[in-house]
PDB file of C-alpha atoms in Angstrom:
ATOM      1  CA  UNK B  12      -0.351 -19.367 109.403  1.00 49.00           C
ATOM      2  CA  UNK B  13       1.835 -18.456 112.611  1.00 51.00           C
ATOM      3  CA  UNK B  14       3.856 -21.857 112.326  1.00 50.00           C
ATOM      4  CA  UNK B  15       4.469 -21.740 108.677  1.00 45.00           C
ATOM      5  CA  UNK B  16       5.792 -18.123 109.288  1.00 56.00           C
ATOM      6  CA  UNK B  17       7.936 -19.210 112.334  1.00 56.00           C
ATOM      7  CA  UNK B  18       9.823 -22.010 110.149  1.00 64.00           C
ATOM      8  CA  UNK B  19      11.621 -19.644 108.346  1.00 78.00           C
ATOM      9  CA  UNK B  20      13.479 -18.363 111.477  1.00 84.00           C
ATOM     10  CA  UNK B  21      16.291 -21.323 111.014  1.00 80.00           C
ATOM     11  CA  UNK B  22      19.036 -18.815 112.143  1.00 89.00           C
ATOM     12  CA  UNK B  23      18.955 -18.190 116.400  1.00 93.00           C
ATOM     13  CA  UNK B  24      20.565 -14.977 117.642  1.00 96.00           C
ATOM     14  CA  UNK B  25      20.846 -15.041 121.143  1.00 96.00           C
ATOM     15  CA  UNK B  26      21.504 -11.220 123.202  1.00 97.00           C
ATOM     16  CA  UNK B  27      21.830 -11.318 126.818  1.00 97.00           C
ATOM     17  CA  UNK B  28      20.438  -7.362 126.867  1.00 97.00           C
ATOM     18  CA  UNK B  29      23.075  -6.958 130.086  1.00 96.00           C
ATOM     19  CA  UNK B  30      26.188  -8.146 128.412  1.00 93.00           C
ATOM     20  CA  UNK B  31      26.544  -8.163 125.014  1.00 94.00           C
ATOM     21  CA  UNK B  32      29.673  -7.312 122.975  1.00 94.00           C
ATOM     22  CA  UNK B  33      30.201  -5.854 119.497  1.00 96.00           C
ATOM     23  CA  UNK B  34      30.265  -7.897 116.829  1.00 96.00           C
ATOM     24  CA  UNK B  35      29.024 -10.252 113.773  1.00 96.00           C
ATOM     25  CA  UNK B  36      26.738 -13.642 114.818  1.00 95.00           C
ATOM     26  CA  UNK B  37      24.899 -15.656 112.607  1.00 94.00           C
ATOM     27  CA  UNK B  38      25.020 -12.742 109.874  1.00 93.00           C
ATOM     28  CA  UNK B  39      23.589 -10.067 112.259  1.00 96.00           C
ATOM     29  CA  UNK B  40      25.754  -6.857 112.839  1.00 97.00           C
ATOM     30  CA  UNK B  41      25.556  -6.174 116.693  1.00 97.00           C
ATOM     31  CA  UNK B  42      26.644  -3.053 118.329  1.00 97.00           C
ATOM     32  CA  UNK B  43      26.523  -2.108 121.971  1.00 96.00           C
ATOM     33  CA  UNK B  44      27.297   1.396 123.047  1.00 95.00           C
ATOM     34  CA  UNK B  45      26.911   1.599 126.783  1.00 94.00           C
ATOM     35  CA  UNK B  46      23.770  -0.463 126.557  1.00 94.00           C
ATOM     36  CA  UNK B  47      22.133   0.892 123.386  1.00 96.00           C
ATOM     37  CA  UNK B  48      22.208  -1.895 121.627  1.00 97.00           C
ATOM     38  CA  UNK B  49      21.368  -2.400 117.690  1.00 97.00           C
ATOM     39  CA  UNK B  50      20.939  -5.513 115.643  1.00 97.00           C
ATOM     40  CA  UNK B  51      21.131  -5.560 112.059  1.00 97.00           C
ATOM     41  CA  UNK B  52      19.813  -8.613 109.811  1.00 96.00           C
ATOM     42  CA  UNK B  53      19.936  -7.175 106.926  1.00 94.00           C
ATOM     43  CA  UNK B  54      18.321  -9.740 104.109  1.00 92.00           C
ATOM     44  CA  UNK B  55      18.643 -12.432 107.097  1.00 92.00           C
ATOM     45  CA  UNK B  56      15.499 -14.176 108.242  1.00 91.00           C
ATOM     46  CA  UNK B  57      16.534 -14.185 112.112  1.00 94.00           C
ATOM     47  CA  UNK B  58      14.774 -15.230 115.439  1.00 95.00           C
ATOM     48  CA  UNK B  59      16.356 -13.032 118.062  1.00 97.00           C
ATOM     49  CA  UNK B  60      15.967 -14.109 121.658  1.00 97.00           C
ATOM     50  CA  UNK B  61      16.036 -11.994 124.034  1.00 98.00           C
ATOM     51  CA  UNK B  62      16.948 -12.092 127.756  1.00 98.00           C
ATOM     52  CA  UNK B  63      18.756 -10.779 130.610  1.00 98.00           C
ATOM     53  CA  UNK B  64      17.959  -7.287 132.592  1.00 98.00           C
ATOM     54  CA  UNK B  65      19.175  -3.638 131.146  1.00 97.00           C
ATOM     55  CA  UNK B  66      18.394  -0.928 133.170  1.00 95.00           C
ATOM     56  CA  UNK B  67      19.459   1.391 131.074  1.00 95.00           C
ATOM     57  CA  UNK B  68      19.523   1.157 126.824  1.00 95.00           C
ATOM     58  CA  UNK B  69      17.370  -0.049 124.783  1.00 96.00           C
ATOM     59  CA  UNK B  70      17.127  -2.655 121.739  1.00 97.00           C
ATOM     60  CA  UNK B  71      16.992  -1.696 117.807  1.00 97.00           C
ATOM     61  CA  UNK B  72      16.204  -4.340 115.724  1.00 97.00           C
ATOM     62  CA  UNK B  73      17.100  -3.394 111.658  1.00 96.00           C
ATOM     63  CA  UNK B  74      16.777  -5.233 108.356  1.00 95.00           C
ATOM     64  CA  UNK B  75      14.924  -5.728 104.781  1.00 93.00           C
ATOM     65  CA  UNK B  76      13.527  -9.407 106.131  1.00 92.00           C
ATOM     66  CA  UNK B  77      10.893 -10.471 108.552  1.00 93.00           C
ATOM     67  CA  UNK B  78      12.194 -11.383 111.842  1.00 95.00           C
ATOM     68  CA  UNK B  79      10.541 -13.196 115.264  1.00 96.00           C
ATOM     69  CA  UNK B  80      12.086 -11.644 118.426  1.00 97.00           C
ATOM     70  CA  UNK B  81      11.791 -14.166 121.019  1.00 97.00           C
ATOM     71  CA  UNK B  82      10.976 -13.088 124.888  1.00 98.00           C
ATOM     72  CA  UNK B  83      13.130 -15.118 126.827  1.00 98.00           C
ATOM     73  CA  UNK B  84      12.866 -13.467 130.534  1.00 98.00           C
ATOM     74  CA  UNK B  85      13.970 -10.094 129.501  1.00 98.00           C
ATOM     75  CA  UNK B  86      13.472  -6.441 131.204  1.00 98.00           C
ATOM     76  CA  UNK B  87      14.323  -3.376 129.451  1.00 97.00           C
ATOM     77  CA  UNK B  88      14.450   0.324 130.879  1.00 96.00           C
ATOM     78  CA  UNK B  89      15.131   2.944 127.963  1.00 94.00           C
ATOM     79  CA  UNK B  90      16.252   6.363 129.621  1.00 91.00           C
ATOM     80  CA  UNK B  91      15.469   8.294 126.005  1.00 86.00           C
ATOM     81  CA  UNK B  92      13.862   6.252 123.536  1.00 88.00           C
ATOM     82  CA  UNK B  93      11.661   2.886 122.555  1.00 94.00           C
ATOM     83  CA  UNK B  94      12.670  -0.130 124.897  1.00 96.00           C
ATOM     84  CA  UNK B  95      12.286  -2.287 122.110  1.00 97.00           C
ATOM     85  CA  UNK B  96      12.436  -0.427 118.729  1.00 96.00           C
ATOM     86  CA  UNK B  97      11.819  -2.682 115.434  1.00 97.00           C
ATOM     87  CA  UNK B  98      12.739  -0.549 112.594  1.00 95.00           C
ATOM     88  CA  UNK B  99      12.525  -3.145 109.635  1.00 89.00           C
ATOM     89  CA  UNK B 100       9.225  -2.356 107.893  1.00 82.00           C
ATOM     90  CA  UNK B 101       8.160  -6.400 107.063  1.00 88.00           C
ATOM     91  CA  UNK B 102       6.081  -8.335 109.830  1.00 94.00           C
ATOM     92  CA  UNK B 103       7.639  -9.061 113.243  1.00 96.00           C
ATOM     93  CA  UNK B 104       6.814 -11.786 115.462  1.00 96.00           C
ATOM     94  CA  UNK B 105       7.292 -11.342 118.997  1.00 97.00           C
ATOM     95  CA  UNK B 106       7.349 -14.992 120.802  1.00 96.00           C
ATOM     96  CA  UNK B 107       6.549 -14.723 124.975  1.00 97.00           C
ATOM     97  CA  UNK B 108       8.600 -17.658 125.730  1.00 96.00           C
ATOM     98  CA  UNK B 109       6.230 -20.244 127.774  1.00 96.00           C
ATOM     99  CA  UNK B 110       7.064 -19.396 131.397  1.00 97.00           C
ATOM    100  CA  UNK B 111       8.814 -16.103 131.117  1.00 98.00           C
ATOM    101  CA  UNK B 112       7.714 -12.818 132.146  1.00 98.00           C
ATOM    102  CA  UNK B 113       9.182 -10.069 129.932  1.00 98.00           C
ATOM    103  CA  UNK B 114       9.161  -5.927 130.778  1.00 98.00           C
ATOM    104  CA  UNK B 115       9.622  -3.166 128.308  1.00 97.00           C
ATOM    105  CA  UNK B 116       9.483   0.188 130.269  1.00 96.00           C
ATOM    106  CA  UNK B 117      10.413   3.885 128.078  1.00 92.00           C
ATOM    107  CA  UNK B 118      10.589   7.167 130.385  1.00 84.00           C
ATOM    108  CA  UNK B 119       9.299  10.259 130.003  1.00 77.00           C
ATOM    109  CA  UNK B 120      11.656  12.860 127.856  1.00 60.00           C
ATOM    110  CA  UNK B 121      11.893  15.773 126.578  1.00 65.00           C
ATOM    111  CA  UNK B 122       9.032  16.819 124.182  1.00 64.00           C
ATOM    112  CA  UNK B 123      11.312  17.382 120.731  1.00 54.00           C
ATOM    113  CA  UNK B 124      11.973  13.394 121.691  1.00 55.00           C
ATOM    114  CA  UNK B 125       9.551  11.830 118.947  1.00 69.00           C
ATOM    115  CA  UNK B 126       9.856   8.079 120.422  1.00 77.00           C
ATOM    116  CA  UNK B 127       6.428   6.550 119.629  1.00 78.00           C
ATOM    117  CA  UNK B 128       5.997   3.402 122.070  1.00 91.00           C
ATOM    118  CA  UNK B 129       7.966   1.978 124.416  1.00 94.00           C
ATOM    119  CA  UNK B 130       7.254  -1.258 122.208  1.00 96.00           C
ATOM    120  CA  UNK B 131       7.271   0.750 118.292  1.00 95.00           C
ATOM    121  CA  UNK B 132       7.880  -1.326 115.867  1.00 95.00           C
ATOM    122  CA  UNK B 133       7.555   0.344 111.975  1.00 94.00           C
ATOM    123  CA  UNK B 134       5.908  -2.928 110.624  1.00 94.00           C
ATOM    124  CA  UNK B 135       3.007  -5.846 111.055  1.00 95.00           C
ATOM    125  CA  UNK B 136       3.488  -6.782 114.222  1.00 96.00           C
ATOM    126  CA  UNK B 137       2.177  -9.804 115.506  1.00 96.00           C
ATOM    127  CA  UNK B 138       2.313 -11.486 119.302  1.00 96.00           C
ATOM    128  CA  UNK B 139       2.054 -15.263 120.023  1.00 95.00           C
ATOM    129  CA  UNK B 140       3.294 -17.614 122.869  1.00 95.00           C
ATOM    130  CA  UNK B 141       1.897 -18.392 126.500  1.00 95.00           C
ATOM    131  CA  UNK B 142       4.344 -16.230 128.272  1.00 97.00           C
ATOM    132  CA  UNK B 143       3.842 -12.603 129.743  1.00 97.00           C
ATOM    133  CA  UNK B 144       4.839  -9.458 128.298  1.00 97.00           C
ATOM    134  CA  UNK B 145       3.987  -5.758 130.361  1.00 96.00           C
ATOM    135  CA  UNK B 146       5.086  -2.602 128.399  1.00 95.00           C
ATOM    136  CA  UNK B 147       5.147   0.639 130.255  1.00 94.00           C
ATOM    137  CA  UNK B 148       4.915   3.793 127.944  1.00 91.00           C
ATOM    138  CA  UNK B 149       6.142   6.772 129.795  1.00 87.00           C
ATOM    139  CA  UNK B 150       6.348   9.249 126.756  1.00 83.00           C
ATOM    140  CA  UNK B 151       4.041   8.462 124.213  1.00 82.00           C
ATOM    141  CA  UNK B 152       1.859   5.016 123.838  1.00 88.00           C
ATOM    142  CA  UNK B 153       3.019   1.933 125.107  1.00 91.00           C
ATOM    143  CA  UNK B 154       2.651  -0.220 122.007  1.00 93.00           C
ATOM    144  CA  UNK B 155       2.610   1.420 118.754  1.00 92.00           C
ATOM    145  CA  UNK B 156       2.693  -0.430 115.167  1.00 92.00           C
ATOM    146  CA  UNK B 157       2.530   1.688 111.976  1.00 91.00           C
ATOM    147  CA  UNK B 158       0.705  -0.959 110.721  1.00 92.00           C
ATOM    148  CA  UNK B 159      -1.258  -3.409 112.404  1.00 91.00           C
ATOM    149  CA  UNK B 160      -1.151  -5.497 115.571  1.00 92.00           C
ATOM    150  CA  UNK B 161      -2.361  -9.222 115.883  1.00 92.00           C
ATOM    151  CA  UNK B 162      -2.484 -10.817 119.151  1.00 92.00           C
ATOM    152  CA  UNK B 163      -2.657 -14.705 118.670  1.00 92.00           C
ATOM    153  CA  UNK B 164      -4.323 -17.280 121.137  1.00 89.00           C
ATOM    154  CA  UNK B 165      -2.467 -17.737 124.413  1.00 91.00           C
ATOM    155  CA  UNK B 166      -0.899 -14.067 125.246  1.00 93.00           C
ATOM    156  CA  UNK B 167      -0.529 -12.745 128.456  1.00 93.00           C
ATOM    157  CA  UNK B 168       0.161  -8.855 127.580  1.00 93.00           C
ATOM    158  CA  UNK B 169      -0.239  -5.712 129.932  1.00 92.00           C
ATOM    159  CA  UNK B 170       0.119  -2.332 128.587  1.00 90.00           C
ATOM    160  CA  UNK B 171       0.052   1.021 130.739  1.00 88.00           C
ATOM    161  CA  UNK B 172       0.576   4.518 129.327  1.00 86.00           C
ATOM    162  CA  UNK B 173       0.668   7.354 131.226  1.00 84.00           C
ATOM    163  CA  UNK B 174       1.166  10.036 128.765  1.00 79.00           C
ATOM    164  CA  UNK B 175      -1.207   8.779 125.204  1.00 83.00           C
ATOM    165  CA  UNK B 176      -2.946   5.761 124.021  1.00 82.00           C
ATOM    166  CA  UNK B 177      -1.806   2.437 125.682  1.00 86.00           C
ATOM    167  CA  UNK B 178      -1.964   0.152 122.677  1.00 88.00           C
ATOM    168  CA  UNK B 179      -2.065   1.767 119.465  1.00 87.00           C
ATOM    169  CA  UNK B 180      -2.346   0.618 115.356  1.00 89.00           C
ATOM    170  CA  UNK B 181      -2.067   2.329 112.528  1.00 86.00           C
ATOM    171  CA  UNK B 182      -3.891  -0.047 110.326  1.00 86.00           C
ATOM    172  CA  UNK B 183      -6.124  -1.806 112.948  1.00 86.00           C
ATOM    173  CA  UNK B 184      -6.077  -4.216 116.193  1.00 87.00           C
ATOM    174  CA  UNK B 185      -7.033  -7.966 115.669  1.00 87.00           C
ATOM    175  CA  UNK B 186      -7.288 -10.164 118.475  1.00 87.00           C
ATOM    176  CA  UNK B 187      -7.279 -13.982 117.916  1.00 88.00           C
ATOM    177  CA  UNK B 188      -7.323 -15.090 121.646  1.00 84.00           C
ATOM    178  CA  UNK B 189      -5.459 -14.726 125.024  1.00 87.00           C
ATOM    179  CA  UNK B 190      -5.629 -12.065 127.885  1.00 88.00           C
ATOM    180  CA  UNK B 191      -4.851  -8.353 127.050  1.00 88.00           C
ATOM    181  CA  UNK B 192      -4.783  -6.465 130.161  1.00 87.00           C
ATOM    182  CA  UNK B 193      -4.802  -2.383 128.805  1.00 84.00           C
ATOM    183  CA  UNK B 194      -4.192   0.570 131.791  1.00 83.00           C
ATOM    184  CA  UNK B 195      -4.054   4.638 131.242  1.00 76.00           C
ATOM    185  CA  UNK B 196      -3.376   7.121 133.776  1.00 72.00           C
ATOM    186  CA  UNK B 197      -2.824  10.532 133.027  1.00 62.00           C
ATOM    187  CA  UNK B 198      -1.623  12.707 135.786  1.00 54.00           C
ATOM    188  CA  UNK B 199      -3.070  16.210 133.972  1.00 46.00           C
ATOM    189  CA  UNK B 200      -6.207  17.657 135.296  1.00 33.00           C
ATOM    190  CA  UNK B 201      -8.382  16.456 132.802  1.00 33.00           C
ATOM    191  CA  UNK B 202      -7.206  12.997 132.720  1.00 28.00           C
ATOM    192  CA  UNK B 203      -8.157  10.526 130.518  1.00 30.00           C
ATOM    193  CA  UNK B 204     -10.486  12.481 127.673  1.00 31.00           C
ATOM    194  CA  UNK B 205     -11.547   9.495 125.813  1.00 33.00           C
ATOM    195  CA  UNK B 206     -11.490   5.886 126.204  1.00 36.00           C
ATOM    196  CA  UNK B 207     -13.089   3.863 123.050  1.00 39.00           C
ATOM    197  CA  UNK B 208     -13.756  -0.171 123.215  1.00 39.00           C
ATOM    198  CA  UNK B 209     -14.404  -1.416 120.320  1.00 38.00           C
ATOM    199  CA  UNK B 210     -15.845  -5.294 120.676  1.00 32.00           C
ATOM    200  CA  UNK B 211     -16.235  -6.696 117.115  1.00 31.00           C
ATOM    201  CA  UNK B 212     -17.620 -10.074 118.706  1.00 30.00           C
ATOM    202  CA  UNK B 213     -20.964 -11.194 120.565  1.00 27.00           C
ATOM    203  CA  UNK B 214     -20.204 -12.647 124.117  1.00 29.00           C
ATOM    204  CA  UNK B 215     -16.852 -10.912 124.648  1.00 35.00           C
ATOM    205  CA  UNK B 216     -16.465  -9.050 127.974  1.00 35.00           C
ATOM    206  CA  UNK B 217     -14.824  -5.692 128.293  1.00 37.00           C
ATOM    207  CA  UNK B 218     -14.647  -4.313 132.050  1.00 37.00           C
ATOM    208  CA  UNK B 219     -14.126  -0.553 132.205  1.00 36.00           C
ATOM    209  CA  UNK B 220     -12.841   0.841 135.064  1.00 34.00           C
ATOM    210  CA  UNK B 221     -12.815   4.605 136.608  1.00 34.00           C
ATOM    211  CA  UNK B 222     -10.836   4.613 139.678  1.00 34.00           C
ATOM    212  CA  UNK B 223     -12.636   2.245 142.122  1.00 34.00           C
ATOM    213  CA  UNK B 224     -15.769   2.663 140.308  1.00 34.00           C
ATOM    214  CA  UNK B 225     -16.008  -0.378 137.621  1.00 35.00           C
ATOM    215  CA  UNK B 226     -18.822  -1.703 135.634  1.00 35.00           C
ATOM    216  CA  UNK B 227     -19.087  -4.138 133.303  1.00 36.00           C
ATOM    217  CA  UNK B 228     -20.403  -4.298 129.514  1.00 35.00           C
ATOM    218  CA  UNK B 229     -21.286  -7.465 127.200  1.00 36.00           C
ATOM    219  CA  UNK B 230     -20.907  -6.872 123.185  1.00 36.00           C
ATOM    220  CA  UNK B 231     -24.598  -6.754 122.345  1.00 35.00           C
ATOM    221  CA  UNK B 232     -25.528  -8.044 118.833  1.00 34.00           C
ATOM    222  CA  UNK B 233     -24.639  -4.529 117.553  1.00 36.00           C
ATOM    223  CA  UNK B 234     -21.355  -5.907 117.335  1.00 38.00           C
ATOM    224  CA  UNK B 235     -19.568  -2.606 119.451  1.00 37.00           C
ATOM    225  CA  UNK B 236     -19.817  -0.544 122.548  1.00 36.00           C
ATOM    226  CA  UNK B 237     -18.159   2.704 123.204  1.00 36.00           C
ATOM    227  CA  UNK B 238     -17.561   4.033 126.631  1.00 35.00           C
ATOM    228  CA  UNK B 239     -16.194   7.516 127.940  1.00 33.00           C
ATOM    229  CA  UNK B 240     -14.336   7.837 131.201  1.00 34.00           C
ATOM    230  CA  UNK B 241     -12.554  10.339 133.089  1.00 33.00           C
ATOM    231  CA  UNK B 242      -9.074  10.567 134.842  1.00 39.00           C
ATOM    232  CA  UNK B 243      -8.126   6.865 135.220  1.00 43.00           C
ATOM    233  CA  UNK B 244      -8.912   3.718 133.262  1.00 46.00           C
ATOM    234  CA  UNK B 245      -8.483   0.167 132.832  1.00 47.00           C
ATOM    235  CA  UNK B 246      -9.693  -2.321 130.555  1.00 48.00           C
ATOM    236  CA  UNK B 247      -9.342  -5.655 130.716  1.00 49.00           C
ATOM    237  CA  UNK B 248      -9.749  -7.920 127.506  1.00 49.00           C
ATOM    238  CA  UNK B 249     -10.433 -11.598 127.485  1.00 51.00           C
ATOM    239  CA  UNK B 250     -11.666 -13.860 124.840  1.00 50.00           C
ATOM    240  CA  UNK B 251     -10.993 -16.905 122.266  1.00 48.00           C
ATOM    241  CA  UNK B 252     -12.547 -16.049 119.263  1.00 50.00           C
ATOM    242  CA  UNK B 253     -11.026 -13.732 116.634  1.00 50.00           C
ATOM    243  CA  UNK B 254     -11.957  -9.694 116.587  1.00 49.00           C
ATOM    244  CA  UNK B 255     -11.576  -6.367 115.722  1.00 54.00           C
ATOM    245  CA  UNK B 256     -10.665  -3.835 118.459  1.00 53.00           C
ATOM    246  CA  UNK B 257     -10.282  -0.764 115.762  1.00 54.00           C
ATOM    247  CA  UNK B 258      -6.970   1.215 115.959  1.00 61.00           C
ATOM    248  CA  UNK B 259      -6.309   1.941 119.325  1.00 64.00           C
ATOM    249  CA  UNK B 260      -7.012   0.441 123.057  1.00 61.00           C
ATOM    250  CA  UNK B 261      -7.695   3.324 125.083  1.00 61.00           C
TER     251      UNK B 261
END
């Protein structure tokens, strides 16, 4: 379960994202080069909490263990690569702290830069907590696991890509509860070529949007709609009971 997992995180590691030095705390091996900033935990079990406003850098989070990264009121601009960029391949736990609202932006580089989310993170990543969280992917998707994405009851999570898929899984999309909020825009002149909703669950509502032109569609007993727009998008996700979404949110 989520609280069994989250006991192991004894050890607190604490980065204001706009002032941190260089240096060793609680185990982890911190380094901040002009705002690029990179944690390592090495065989550390770690919650990292997060907070404070960089404009420019980004956070890399390293190690063989599990870790929880905490959202503790914190807005990240990356000029160049992933805002947030978890690297360790076990499962990662990203906490919205109750009452916080948390930003992860990327921006758009050049196209040999192979940054995959402005939220990547190379394992099981998994989202829980009652605060908010937007992510704004610039360059690629907005949220991207190479494995698979849980959101738990209680999230608050917006996602907006304006260059490829706004939330995107490897090995699949499962959401347990709370609001998920999902936006594409593509400035090109075909726009937005596909957008597939999966809805795993009778009774859950997915609005799709074109522009000013929405409409709405209930999960039938077939268990999944699909639906094709144009240009601009949103969806908007709502529900309490566990799903499927499939690999990727629009």
């Amino acid at each position: 379960s989520i609280i069994s997992n989250l006991q192991d995180f004894e050890t607190e590691v604490t980065i204001d994202v706009a002032n941190i030095s260089n240096g060793t705390i609680n185990g982890v091996e911190i380094t901040n080069n002009n705002g690029t900033i990179v944690c390592n935990h090495g065989n550390n079990k770690v919650c990292y909490v997060l907070s404070g406003t960089n404009t420019n850098g980004s956070v890399t989070i390293t190690g063989s263990k599990k870790c929880e990264i905490k959202l503790n009121g914190v807005n990240i601009t990356s000029p160049d690569s992933a805002a947030l960029n978890v690297l360790c391949e076990k499962r990662c736990f990203i906490y919205l702290a109750d009452g916080t609202t948390n930003t992860l932006t990327d921006t758009k580089c050049e196209e040999s830069n192979e940054h995959k989310g402005a939220l990547y993170c190379k394992g099981k990543l998994l989202f829980h907590g009652t605060g908010t969280l937007s992510v704004y992917g610039h360059h690629n998707n907005a949220i991207h696991s190479a494995d698979y994405i849980i959101f738990n009851k209680g999230v608050n999570v917006y996602a907006n890509s304006t260059a490829n898929h706004v939330i995107k899984a490897n090995d699949g999309i499962f959401v347990n509860g709370g609001i998920i909020n999902v936006e594409i825009v593509k400035k090109d002149p075909f726009g937005v070529r596909r957008v597939h909703v999966f809805c795993a669950v009778r009774g859950v509502v997915v609005h799709v949007g074109l522009l000013d032109d929405r409409q709405e569609a209930e999960a039938g007993s077939s268990g999944h709609r699909r639906a094709h727009q144009r240009r601009s998008a949103w969806v908007s996700y709502s529900c309490s009971q566990s799903r499927s979404a499939g690999q990727q949110m629009v």
